[in-house]
Every structure is written in C-alpha cells, then in structure tokens.
Tab-separated table of C-alpha atoms in Angstrom:
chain	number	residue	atom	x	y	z
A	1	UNK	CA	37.597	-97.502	-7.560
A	2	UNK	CA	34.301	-97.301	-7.677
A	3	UNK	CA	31.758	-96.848	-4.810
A	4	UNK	CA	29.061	-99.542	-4.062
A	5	UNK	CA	25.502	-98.246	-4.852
A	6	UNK	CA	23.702	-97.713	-1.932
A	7	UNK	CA	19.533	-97.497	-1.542
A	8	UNK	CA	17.494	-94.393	-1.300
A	9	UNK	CA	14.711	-95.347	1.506
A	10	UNK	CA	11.055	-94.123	1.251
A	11	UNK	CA	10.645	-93.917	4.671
A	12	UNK	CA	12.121	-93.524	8.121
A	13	UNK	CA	10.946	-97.119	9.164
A	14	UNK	CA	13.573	-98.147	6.221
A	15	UNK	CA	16.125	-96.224	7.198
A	16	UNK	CA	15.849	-97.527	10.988
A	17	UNK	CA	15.453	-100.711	10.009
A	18	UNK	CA	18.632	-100.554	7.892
A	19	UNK	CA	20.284	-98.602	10.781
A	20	UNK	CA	19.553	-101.572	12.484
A	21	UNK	CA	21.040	-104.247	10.057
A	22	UNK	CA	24.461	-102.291	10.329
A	23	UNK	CA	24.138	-102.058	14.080
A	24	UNK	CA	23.752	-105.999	13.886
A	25	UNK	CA	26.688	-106.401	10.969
A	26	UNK	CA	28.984	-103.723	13.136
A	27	UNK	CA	28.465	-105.740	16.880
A	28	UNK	CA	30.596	-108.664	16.544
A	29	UNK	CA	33.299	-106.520	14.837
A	30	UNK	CA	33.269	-104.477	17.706
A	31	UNK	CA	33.877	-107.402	19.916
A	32	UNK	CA	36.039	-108.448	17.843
A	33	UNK	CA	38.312	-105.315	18.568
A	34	UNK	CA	37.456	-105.212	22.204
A	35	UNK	CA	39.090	-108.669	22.235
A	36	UNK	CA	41.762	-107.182	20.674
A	37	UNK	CA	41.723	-104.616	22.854
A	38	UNK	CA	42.192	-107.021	26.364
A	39	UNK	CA	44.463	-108.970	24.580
A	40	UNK	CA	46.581	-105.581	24.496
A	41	UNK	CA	45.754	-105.005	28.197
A	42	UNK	CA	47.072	-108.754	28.759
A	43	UNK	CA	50.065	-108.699	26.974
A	44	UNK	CA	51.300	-104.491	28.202
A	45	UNK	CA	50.246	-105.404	31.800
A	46	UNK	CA	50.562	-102.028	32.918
A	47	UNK	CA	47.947	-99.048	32.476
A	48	UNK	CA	50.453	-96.352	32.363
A	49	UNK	CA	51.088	-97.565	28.967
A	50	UNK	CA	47.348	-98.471	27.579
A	51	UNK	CA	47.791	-95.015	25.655
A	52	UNK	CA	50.358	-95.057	22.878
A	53	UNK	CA	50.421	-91.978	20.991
A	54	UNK	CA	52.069	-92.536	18.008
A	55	UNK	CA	49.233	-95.771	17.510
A	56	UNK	CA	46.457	-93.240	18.003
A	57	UNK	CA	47.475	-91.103	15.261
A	58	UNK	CA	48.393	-94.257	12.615
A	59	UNK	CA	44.952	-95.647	13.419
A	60	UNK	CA	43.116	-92.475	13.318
A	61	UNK	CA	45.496	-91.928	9.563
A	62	UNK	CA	44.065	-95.132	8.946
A	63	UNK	CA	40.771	-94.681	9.213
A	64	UNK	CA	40.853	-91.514	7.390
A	65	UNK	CA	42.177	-93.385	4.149
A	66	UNK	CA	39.587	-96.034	4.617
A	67	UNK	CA	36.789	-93.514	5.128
A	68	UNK	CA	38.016	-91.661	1.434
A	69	UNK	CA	38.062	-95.307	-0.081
A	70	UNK	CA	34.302	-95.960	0.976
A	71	UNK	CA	32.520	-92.522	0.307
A	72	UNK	CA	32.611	-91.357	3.807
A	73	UNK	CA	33.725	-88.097	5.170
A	74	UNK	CA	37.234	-88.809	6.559
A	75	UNK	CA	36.613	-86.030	8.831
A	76	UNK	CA	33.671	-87.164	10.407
A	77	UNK	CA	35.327	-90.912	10.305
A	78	UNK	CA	38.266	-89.496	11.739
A	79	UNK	CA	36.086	-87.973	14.984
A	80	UNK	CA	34.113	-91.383	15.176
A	81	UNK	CA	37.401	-93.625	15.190
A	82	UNK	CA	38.740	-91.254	17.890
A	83	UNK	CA	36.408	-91.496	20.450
A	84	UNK	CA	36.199	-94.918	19.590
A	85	UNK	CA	39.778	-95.147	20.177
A	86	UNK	CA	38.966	-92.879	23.838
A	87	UNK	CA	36.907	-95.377	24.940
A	88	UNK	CA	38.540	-98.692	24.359
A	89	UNK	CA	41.845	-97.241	25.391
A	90	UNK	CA	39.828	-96.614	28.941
A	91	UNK	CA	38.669	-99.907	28.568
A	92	UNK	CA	42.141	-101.446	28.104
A	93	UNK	CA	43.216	-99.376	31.349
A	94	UNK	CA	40.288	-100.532	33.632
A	95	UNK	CA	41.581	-104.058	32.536
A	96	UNK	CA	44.629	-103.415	33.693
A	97	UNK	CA	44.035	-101.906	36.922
A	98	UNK	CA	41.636	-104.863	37.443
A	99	UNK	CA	44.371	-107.563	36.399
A	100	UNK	CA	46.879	-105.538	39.197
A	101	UNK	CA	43.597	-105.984	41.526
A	102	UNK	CA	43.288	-101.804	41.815
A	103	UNK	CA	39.963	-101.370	40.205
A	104	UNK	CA	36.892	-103.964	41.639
A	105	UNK	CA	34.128	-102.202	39.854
C-alpha cells in the first residue's frame, strides 16, 4: 500500500493553518464517537460497567494497525487512542450516573 503524499510547509503559519483544517475535518468525527459513546451509556445503563477491558485493548490493537497502515507511529497512536479512550469512557460514566440522577454537574 502506498502512503498518500503529504506537503512540506514553508512556514509555521502553514503548518497551523493546516493543523487547523484537521482540527476542523477531526470535530464532527469526534462527535460522532461521543454519540457513540452515550449511546453505549444508554443502552449499559449502569457505570460500573462503562469500562470493558477486553474493548480497550481491541480498540487500542486497532488503532495500532490503522496507525502502521497510514504512516503513523503506532506507538504514539496507540498513547493518543488511549487517553482518548480514558476520557470518553469517563464521559460514558458521568452519563450514567446522570441518567440514575447521582451526578447533577
């Protein structure tokens, strides 16, 4: 497989302004999967189960394997997709707790 070409920038205003284009590309997918995300808080109903560890480890497998197909470190893609994974699983537990009516924030 071979690996889309991607720009050299001349200048730190391109690189932020392409940081900035992803940022805008990556949003709605991350919506996306926080929709996912109370739609697994929904359907468990219970945030002693929002972490499932076997899940974890296939998604952070997962990611690894997608990282190596797109010329990124899996390592590093590996750390990203696991605090990723941190944070929406807290996020899929405070949905919970609010659902039961134990968390008003």
């Amino acid at each position: 497989m071979s690996l889309p070409k991607r720009p050299a920038y001349a200048s730190m205003d391109e690189v932020r302004a392409a940081i900035d284009a992803l940022d805008a590309e990556l949003m709605p997918l991350m919506a996306a999967r926080a929709h996912c995300i109370a739609e697994a808080a929904r359907i468990k109903n219970d945030p002693e189960i929002a972490l499932v560890p076997w899940r974890v480890e296939q998604v952070a497998d997962n990611a690894r394997d997608l990282a190596a197909e797109h010329g990124l470190d899996p390592d590093l893609a590996e750390k990203l997709w696991r605090a990723m994974m941190t944070e929406f699983i807290a996020h899929e537990r405070r949905l919970m707790e609010r659902a039961k009516g134990g968390d008003r924030d």
